[in-house]
CSV table of C-alpha atoms in Angstrom, one decimal:
chain,number,residue,atom,x,y,z
I,1324,MET,CA,-58.1,-34.9,41.6
I,1325,SER,CA,-60.1,-38.0,42.3
I,1326,ASP,CA,-58.6,-41.4,43.0
I,1327,LEU,CA,-58.7,-44.2,40.4
I,1328,LYS,CA,-58.4,-47.9,41.0
I,1329,LEU,CA,-56.1,-49.5,38.4
I,1330,GLY,CA,-56.0,-53.2,39.2
I,1331,LEU,CA,-54.9,-53.6,42.8
I,1332,LEU,CA,-53.5,-50.2,43.1
I,1333,THR,CA,-55.1,-46.9,43.9
I,1334,VAL,CA,-53.9,-43.9,41.8
I,1335,GLY,CA,-54.3,-40.3,42.8
I,1336,LYS,CA,-53.0,-37.3,44.6
I,1337,SER,CA,-51.9,-39.0,47.8
I,1338,HIS,CA,-50.8,-42.3,46.2
I,1339,PRO,CA,-47.5,-43.3,44.6
I,1340,THR,CA,-47.1,-42.7,40.9
I,1341,PHE,CA,-48.5,-45.5,38.8
I,1342,ILE,CA,-45.8,-46.4,36.3
I,1343,ILE,CA,-46.6,-48.2,33.1
I,1344,ALA,CA,-44.0,-49.9,30.9
I,1345,GLU,CA,-45.4,-49.5,27.4
I,1346,ILE,CA,-44.2,-52.6,25.6
I,1347,GLY,CA,-46.4,-51.9,22.7
I,1348,ILE,CA,-45.1,-53.8,19.7
I,1349,ASN,CA,-41.5,-54.0,20.9
I,1350,HIS,CA,-42.0,-57.7,21.4
I,1351,GLN,CA,-41.4,-58.2,17.7
I,1352,GLY,CA,-44.4,-60.5,17.4
I,1353,ASP,CA,-42.7,-63.0,19.6
I,1354,VAL,CA,-44.4,-64.1,22.8
I,1355,GLU,CA,-41.1,-65.2,24.4
I,1356,ILE,CA,-39.6,-61.7,23.9
I,1357,ALA,CA,-42.9,-60.4,25.4
I,1358,LYS,CA,-42.4,-62.5,28.5
I,1359,GLU,CA,-38.8,-61.3,28.9
I,1360,LEU,CA,-40.0,-57.7,28.6
I,1361,ILE,CA,-42.7,-58.2,31.3
I,1362,THR,CA,-40.1,-59.8,33.6
I,1363,LYS,CA,-37.6,-57.0,33.1
I,1364,ALA,CA,-40.3,-54.4,33.5
I,1365,LYS,CA,-41.3,-55.9,36.9
I,1366,GLU,CA,-37.7,-56.0,38.0
I,1367,CYS,CA,-37.3,-52.3,37.1
I,1368,GLY,CA,-40.3,-51.4,39.3
I,1369,ALA,CA,-43.1,-51.0,36.8
I,1370,ASP,CA,-46.6,-51.3,38.2
I,1371,ALA,CA,-48.1,-52.3,34.9
I,1372,VAL,CA,-47.1,-53.5,31.4
I,1373,LYS,CA,-49.1,-52.4,28.4
I,1374,PHE,CA,-49.4,-53.9,24.9
I,1375,GLN,CA,-51.2,-52.9,21.8
I,1376,LYS,CA,-54.1,-55.1,20.5
I,1377,ARG,CA,-55.3,-54.7,16.9
I,1378,THR,CA,-57.6,-56.5,14.6
I,1379,ILE,CA,-55.5,-55.7,11.5
I,1380,SER,CA,-58.2,-56.2,8.9
I,1381,ARG,CA,-60.5,-54.0,10.9
I,1382,ILE,CA,-58.3,-51.0,11.3
I,1383,LEU,CA,-57.0,-50.7,7.7
I,1384,THR,CA,-58.6,-50.6,4.3
I,1385,LYS,CA,-57.5,-52.8,1.5
I,1386,GLU,CA,-55.5,-50.0,0.2
I,1387,GLY,CA,-53.9,-49.4,3.6
I,1388,LEU,CA,-53.1,-53.1,3.9
I,1389,GLU,CA,-51.5,-53.3,0.5
I,1390,MET,CA,-49.5,-50.1,0.8
I,1391,PRO,CA,-45.7,-50.7,0.2
I,1392,TYR,CA,-43.8,-50.6,3.4
I,1393,ASP,CA,-40.2,-51.6,2.7
I,1394,ASN,CA,-37.8,-49.9,5.1
I,1395,ARG,CA,-35.2,-50.9,7.8
I,1396,ASN,CA,-38.0,-51.2,10.4
I,1397,SER,CA,-40.4,-53.2,8.3
I,1398,PHE,CA,-41.5,-56.7,9.1
I,1399,GLY,CA,-43.1,-57.2,5.7
I,1400,LYS,CA,-43.2,-55.8,2.1
I,1401,THR,CA,-46.6,-54.2,2.7
I,1402,TYR,CA,-48.0,-52.3,5.7
I,1403,GLY,CA,-50.5,-55.1,6.2
I,1404,GLU,CA,-47.8,-57.8,6.3
I,1405,HIS,CA,-45.8,-55.6,8.7
I,1406,LYS,CA,-48.7,-55.1,11.1
I,1407,TYR,CA,-49.7,-58.8,11.0
I,1408,ALA,CA,-46.1,-59.8,11.8
I,1409,LEU,CA,-46.2,-57.7,15.0
I,1410,GLU,CA,-49.6,-58.9,16.2
I,1411,LEU,CA,-49.8,-61.4,19.0
I,1412,SER,CA,-52.6,-64.0,19.0
I,1413,GLU,CA,-55.4,-64.1,21.4
I,1414,ASP,CA,-53.9,-67.2,23.0
I,1415,ASP,CA,-50.6,-65.3,23.4
I,1416,TYR,CA,-52.6,-62.6,25.2
I,1417,ARG,CA,-54.1,-65.2,27.6
I,1418,THR,CA,-50.6,-66.5,28.2
I,1419,LEU,CA,-49.1,-63.1,28.9
I,1420,LEU,CA,-52.0,-62.1,31.2
I,1421,ALA,CA,-51.4,-65.2,33.3
I,1422,PHE,CA,-47.6,-64.6,33.2
I,1423,SER,CA,-48.1,-61.0,34.4
I,1424,GLN,CA,-50.4,-62.0,37.2
I,1425,ASN,CA,-47.9,-64.6,38.4
I,1426,LEU,CA,-45.3,-61.8,38.6
I,1427,GLU,CA,-47.8,-59.4,40.3
I,1428,VAL,CA,-47.6,-56.8,37.6
I,1429,GLU,CA,-50.7,-55.3,36.1
I,1430,PHE,CA,-51.4,-56.3,32.5
I,1431,SER,CA,-53.2,-54.1,30.0
I,1432,ALA,CA,-53.3,-53.1,26.3
I,1433,SER,CA,-54.7,-50.4,24.2
I,1434,GLY,CA,-57.4,-51.7,22.0
I,1435,TRP,CA,-57.4,-50.1,18.5
I,1436,ASP,CA,-60.8,-51.3,17.4
I,1437,GLU,CA,-64.1,-52.4,18.9
I,1438,GLU,CA,-63.3,-56.1,18.5
I,1439,SER,CA,-60.0,-55.7,20.3
I,1440,ILE,CA,-61.8,-53.8,23.1
I,1441,ASP,CA,-64.3,-56.6,23.4
I,1442,PHE,CA,-61.5,-59.2,23.6
I,1443,LEU,CA,-59.5,-57.3,26.2
I,1444,ASP,CA,-62.7,-56.8,28.3
I,1445,GLU,CA,-63.3,-60.6,28.2
I,1446,LEU,CA,-59.7,-61.2,28.9
I,1447,GLY,CA,-60.1,-59.3,32.1
I,1448,VAL,CA,-57.8,-56.3,31.9
I,1449,SER,CA,-58.5,-53.9,34.7
I,1450,PHE,CA,-58.4,-50.7,32.6
I,1451,PHE,CA,-58.4,-49.6,29.0
I,1452,LYS,CA,-55.6,-47.4,27.7
I,1453,MET,CA,-56.8,-45.4,24.6
I,1454,ALA,CA,-54.0,-44.5,22.2
I,1455,SER,CA,-53.5,-40.9,21.1
I,1456,ALA,CA,-54.4,-41.9,17.6
I,1457,ASP,CA,-57.9,-42.8,18.7
I,1458,LEU,CA,-58.7,-39.7,20.8
I,1459,THR,CA,-60.8,-38.5,17.9
I,1460,ASN,CA,-62.3,-42.0,17.2
I,1461,PHE,CA,-65.5,-41.2,19.1
I,1462,PRO,CA,-67.2,-44.5,18.2
I,1463,LEU,CA,-64.3,-46.5,19.7
I,1464,LEU,CA,-64.1,-44.2,22.8
I,1465,GLU,CA,-67.9,-44.7,23.5
I,1466,HIS,CA,-67.6,-48.4,22.9
I,1467,ALA,CA,-64.8,-48.7,25.5
I,1468,ALA,CA,-66.4,-46.3,28.0
I,1469,LYS,CA,-69.6,-48.3,28.1
I,1470,LYS,CA,-67.6,-51.3,29.5
I,1471,GLY,CA,-67.4,-49.4,32.8
I,1472,LYS,CA,-63.7,-49.9,33.3
I,1473,PRO,CA,-61.2,-47.0,34.0
I,1474,MET,CA,-60.1,-45.2,30.9
I,1475,VAL,CA,-56.6,-43.8,30.5
I,1476,LEU,CA,-56.6,-41.4,27.6
I,1477,SER,CA,-53.4,-40.3,25.8
I,1478,THR,CA,-53.7,-36.8,24.2
I,1479,GLY,CA,-50.9,-36.7,21.6
I,1480,MET,CA,-51.8,-35.0,18.3
I,1481,ALA,CA,-54.7,-33.2,19.9
I,1482,ASN,CA,-55.5,-29.6,20.9
I,1483,MET,CA,-57.5,-28.6,24.0
I,1484,ASP,CA,-60.8,-28.6,22.1
I,1485,ILE,CA,-60.3,-32.2,21.1
I,1486,VAL,CA,-59.3,-33.2,24.6
I,1487,LYS,CA,-62.3,-31.5,26.1
I,1488,ALA,CA,-64.7,-33.1,23.6
I,1489,ALA,CA,-63.2,-36.6,24.1
I,1490,VAL,CA,-63.4,-36.3,27.9
I,1491,LYS,CA,-67.0,-35.0,27.7
I,1492,LEU,CA,-68.0,-38.0,25.5
I,1493,VAL,CA,-66.4,-40.6,27.8
I,1494,SER,CA,-67.9,-38.9,30.9
I,1495,GLN,CA,-71.4,-39.5,29.6
I,1496,PHE,CA,-70.8,-43.2,30.2
I,1497,ASN,CA,-67.9,-43.5,32.6
I,1498,ASN,CA,-66.4,-41.1,35.1
I,1499,LYS,CA,-63.3,-43.2,35.8
I,1500,ILE,CA,-60.9,-41.2,33.7
I,1501,ALA,CA,-57.2,-40.5,33.6
I,1502,ILE,CA,-55.7,-38.0,31.1
I,1503,LEU,CA,-52.1,-38.2,30.0
I,1504,GLN,CA,-50.2,-35.3,28.4
I,1505,CYS,CA,-48.4,-36.7,25.4
I,1506,THR,CA,-46.5,-35.5,22.3
I,1507,SER,CA,-46.7,-38.2,19.5
I,1508,THR,CA,-43.4,-37.9,17.8
I,1509,TYR,CA,-40.6,-40.6,18.1
I,1510,PRO,CA,-38.6,-39.3,19.8
I,1511,ALA,CA,-40.3,-36.1,20.9
I,1512,GLN,CA,-38.4,-32.9,20.9
I,1513,PHE,CA,-38.0,-31.4,24.4
I,1514,SER,CA,-39.3,-28.0,23.1
I,1515,GLU,CA,-42.6,-29.7,22.1
I,1516,ILE,CA,-43.3,-31.7,25.3
I,1517,ASN,CA,-45.1,-28.9,27.1
I,1518,LEU,CA,-45.2,-30.2,30.6
I,1519,ASN,CA,-47.1,-27.0,31.7
I,1520,VAL,CA,-50.1,-28.6,30.0
I,1521,LEU,CA,-50.3,-30.7,33.2
I,1522,HIS,CA,-51.3,-27.6,35.1
I,1523,THR,CA,-53.9,-26.9,32.5
I,1524,TYR,CA,-55.3,-30.4,32.8
I,1525,LYS,CA,-55.4,-30.3,36.6
I,1526,SER,CA,-57.4,-27.1,36.4
I,1527,GLU,CA,-59.7,-28.1,33.6
I,1528,PHE,CA,-60.3,-31.7,34.7
I,1529,PRO,CA,-60.3,-31.7,38.5
I,1530,ASP,CA,-62.1,-35.0,38.8
I,1531,ALA,CA,-59.6,-36.9,36.5
I,1532,VAL,CA,-56.2,-38.4,37.4
I,1533,ILE,CA,-53.5,-36.5,35.4
I,1534,GLY,CA,-50.4,-38.2,34.0
I,1535,TYR,CA,-47.7,-38.2,31.4
I,1536,SER,CA,-46.9,-40.5,28.4
I,1537,GLY,CA,-43.5,-39.9,26.9
I,1538,HIS,CA,-41.4,-40.9,23.9
I,1539,GLU,CA,-38.5,-38.5,24.4
I,1540,HIS,CA,-34.8,-39.4,25.0
I,1541,GLY,CA,-33.6,-39.7,28.5
I,1542,ILE,CA,-35.3,-40.1,31.9
I,1543,ALA,CA,-35.5,-36.5,33.1
I,1544,ILE,CA,-39.0,-35.5,31.7
I,1545,PRO,CA,-41.1,-38.2,33.5
I,1546,VAL,CA,-39.5,-37.2,36.8
I,1547,ALA,CA,-40.2,-33.5,36.2
I,1548,ALA,CA,-43.8,-34.5,35.2
I,1549,VAL,CA,-44.2,-36.2,38.6
I,1550,ALA,CA,-42.9,-33.0,40.4
I,1551,LEU,CA,-45.6,-31.1,38.5
I,1552,GLY,CA,-48.4,-33.4,39.6
I,1553,ALA,CA,-48.5,-36.4,37.2
I,1554,ARG,CA,-49.8,-39.5,39.0
I,1555,ILE,CA,-49.4,-41.9,36.1
I,1556,VAL,CA,-46.3,-42.2,34.0
I,1557,GLU,CA,-46.1,-44.3,30.8
I,1558,ARG,CA,-42.8,-44.8,29.0
I,1559,HIS,CA,-42.0,-47.1,26.0
I,1560,PHE,CA,-39.9,-50.0,27.1
I,1561,THR,CA,-37.5,-52.2,25.2
I,1562,LEU,CA,-34.7,-54.7,25.7
I,1563,ASP,CA,-32.5,-53.0,23.2
I,1564,ARG,CA,-33.0,-49.6,21.6
I,1565,THR,CA,-31.1,-50.7,18.5
I,1566,MET,CA,-33.6,-53.6,17.7
I,1567,LYS,CA,-35.5,-53.5,14.4
I,1568,GLY,CA,-38.8,-51.6,14.7
I,1569,GLY,CA,-40.1,-48.1,14.8
I,1570,ASP,CA,-40.6,-47.7,18.6
I,1571,HIS,CA,-37.3,-49.0,20.0
I,1572,SER,CA,-35.3,-45.9,19.5
I,1573,ALA,CA,-37.8,-43.8,21.5
I,1574,SER,CA,-37.9,-46.4,24.3
I,1575,LEU,CA,-36.0,-46.9,27.5
I,1576,GLU,CA,-33.9,-50.0,28.1
I,1577,PRO,CA,-34.1,-51.8,31.5
I,1578,GLN,CA,-31.3,-49.8,33.1
I,1579,GLY,CA,-32.7,-46.5,32.1
I,1580,PHE,CA,-36.3,-47.5,33.1
I,1581,ALA,CA,-35.1,-48.6,36.5
I,1582,LYS,CA,-33.3,-45.3,37.1
I,1583,MET,CA,-36.4,-43.4,36.0
I,1584,VAL,CA,-38.6,-45.4,38.5
I,1585,ARG,CA,-36.0,-44.8,41.2
I,1586,ASP,CA,-35.9,-41.0,40.5
I,1587,ILE,CA,-39.7,-40.8,40.4
I,1588,HIS,CA,-40.0,-42.3,43.8
I,1589,HIS,CA,-37.2,-40.1,45.1
I,1590,VAL,CA,-39.1,-37.0,43.9
I,1591,GLU,CA,-42.3,-38.2,45.5
I,1592,ASN,CA,-40.5,-38.5,48.8
I,1593,ALA,CA,-38.9,-35.1,48.3
I,1594,MET,CA,-42.1,-33.2,47.6
I,1595,GLY,CA,-43.0,-33.3,51.3
I,1596,ILE,CA,-45.1,-30.8,53.2
I,1597,PHE,CA,-46.2,-27.3,52.3
I,1598,ASP,CA,-45.1,-25.7,55.5
I,1599,LYS,CA,-41.5,-24.7,55.9
I,1600,GLU,CA,-40.1,-26.3,59.1
I,1601,VAL,CA,-36.7,-27.1,60.6
I,1602,GLN,CA,-36.1,-30.8,60.2
I,1603,GLU,CA,-35.0,-32.8,63.2
I,1604,SER,CA,-31.9,-33.9,61.3
I,1605,GLU,CA,-30.9,-30.3,60.7
I,1606,LEU,CA,-30.5,-29.4,64.4
I,1607,PRO,CA,-27.0,-30.8,65.0
I,1608,VAL,CA,-25.9,-29.2,61.7
I,1609,PHE,CA,-27.3,-25.8,62.9
I,1610,LYS,CA,-25.3,-26.0,66.1
I,1611,LYS,CA,-22.2,-26.7,64.1
I,1612,LEU,CA,-22.6,-24.2,61.3
I,1613,ALA,CA,-24.9,-21.4,62.6
I,1614,LYS,CA,-23.8,-18.3,64.4
I,1615,SER,CA,-24.4,-17.1,68.0
I,1616,ILE,CA,-24.0,-13.7,69.6
I,1617,VAL,CA,-20.4,-13.6,71.0
I,1618,SER,CA,-18.6,-11.1,73.2
I,1619,ASN,CA,-16.3,-8.9,71.2
I,1620,VAL,CA,-14.7,-7.5,74.4
I,1621,ASP,CA,-14.6,-8.4,78.1
I,1622,ILE,CA,-18.1,-7.5,79.4
I,1623,GLU,CA,-18.4,-6.6,83.1
I,1624,ALA,CA,-21.5,-7.6,85.1
I,1625,GLY,CA,-24.0,-4.7,85.5
I,1626,VAL,CA,-22.6,-2.7,82.5
I,1627,PRO,CA,-25.2,-2.0,79.8
I,1628,ILE,CA,-24.4,-4.0,76.6
I,1629,THR,CA,-23.6,-1.9,73.5
I,1630,ARG,CA,-23.5,-3.0,70.0
I,1631,ASP,CA,-19.7,-2.7,69.7
I,1632,MET,CA,-19.4,-5.2,72.6
I,1633,LEU,CA,-20.9,-7.9,70.4
I,1634,THR,CA,-20.2,-9.9,67.2
I,1635,THR,CA,-21.5,-13.1,65.7
I,1636,LYS,CA,-19.5,-16.4,65.4
I,1637,GLY,CA,-20.1,-20.1,65.5
I,1638,PRO,CA,-21.0,-22.5,66.9
I,1639,GLY,CA,-24.8,-21.8,67.1
I,1640,THR,CA,-25.1,-22.9,70.7
I,1641,GLY,CA,-25.9,-19.5,72.1
I,1642,ILE,CA,-28.3,-16.6,71.6
I,1643,ASN,CA,-29.5,-16.5,68.0
I,1644,PRO,CA,-28.2,-13.3,66.2
I,1645,MET,CA,-31.8,-12.6,65.3
I,1646,LYS,CA,-32.1,-11.4,68.8
I,1647,MET,CA,-29.2,-8.9,68.6
I,1648,ALA,CA,-31.5,-5.8,69.0
I,1649,SER,CA,-33.1,-7.2,72.1
I,1650,VAL,CA,-29.7,-8.0,73.8
I,1651,ILE,CA,-28.4,-4.4,73.4
I,1652,GLY,CA,-29.0,-2.4,76.6
I,1653,LYS,CA,-29.3,-5.5,78.8
I,1654,THR,CA,-26.7,-6.5,81.4
I,1655,VAL,CA,-25.1,-9.8,82.1
I,1656,LYS,CA,-25.4,-11.7,85.4
I,1657,THR,CA,-21.7,-12.4,85.7
I,1658,ALA,CA,-18.7,-11.1,83.8
I,1659,ILE,CA,-18.2,-12.6,80.3
I,1660,PRO,CA,-14.7,-12.9,78.8
I,1661,MET,CA,-14.0,-11.7,75.3
I,1662,ASP,CA,-14.8,-14.2,72.5
I,1663,SER,CA,-17.4,-16.1,74.5
I,1664,VAL,CA,-20.7,-17.5,73.2
I,1665,ILE,CA,-23.4,-15.6,75.1
I,1666,LYS,CA,-26.4,-17.7,76.2
I,1667,GLU,CA,-29.9,-16.9,77.3
I,1668,GLU,CA,-29.1,-17.6,81.0
I,1669,ASP,CA,-26.2,-15.1,80.9
I,1670,ILE,CA,-28.5,-12.2,80.3
I,1671,LEU,CA,-30.7,-10.2,82.8
I,1672,TRP,CA,-33.8,-10.0,80.7
């Protein structure tokens, strides 16, 4: 796995997990709510916040814009009205970028069309996040790749052939790639998350950074993903899961997000080394709880030790019971009373 520079942070095998709070459209089209989400995400330990930038007239046909969209999560009677209501202005984006920089949290957005990619590039985002819905949008992937900035690809709604083809295309123009396992249902069912795909991605794309983007309930899955090698974690983030809108119910509120960040970093620390070693902190515990070779009877000096003369008891301050076979047949330097811990210096080796 190669390292990848995302803003001021380096992401890769030997670096802390890069954690993205996916705000998406959970700002309700309100820049002040967006600011509050950024502030909370930073407080929760997120390394980056991510939005979604669309040129609405560019991504939908006239038919798509006029499609009726009247439901409890709708912000307009048509799908076009709904999408326009949730789109922040370019000035809003400039405001939010400066706001994020002031808080020292990385700011990014997924651009859903070429014009949005151009705007985000000019805005100065440090990386492009490409939505799962656009993994097959090869013209858009190529357009973004040619900008030369790191590309973070979500892979929901795709099979391995699609993922390989998308990575191959991007690699022709840009080798700074991260690939996130993702299941694009809201919320995702645990049986469909397939974290083992992370192993497949690590094997298939050894030069890419591998990560996880999730929409499931709870905080356990991203933590497990990190244990399996994910170096980027993206989770939808909201102030209130009961708010109006399609993404809130599959998002984490600040308390849950903060616990996820905490647990991810705990797991990172716990992964440790590959060699099994006794830890320094375990030594006093060993002395207290482990066993030693102990005299089962009074043992006279010069008398060969037999197995029935010995037993094992705590504390573990004497000869380790692993050496039982080597003690049998030896003699002791001085007499040892029954029920005594036998030590190395007591034996004539």
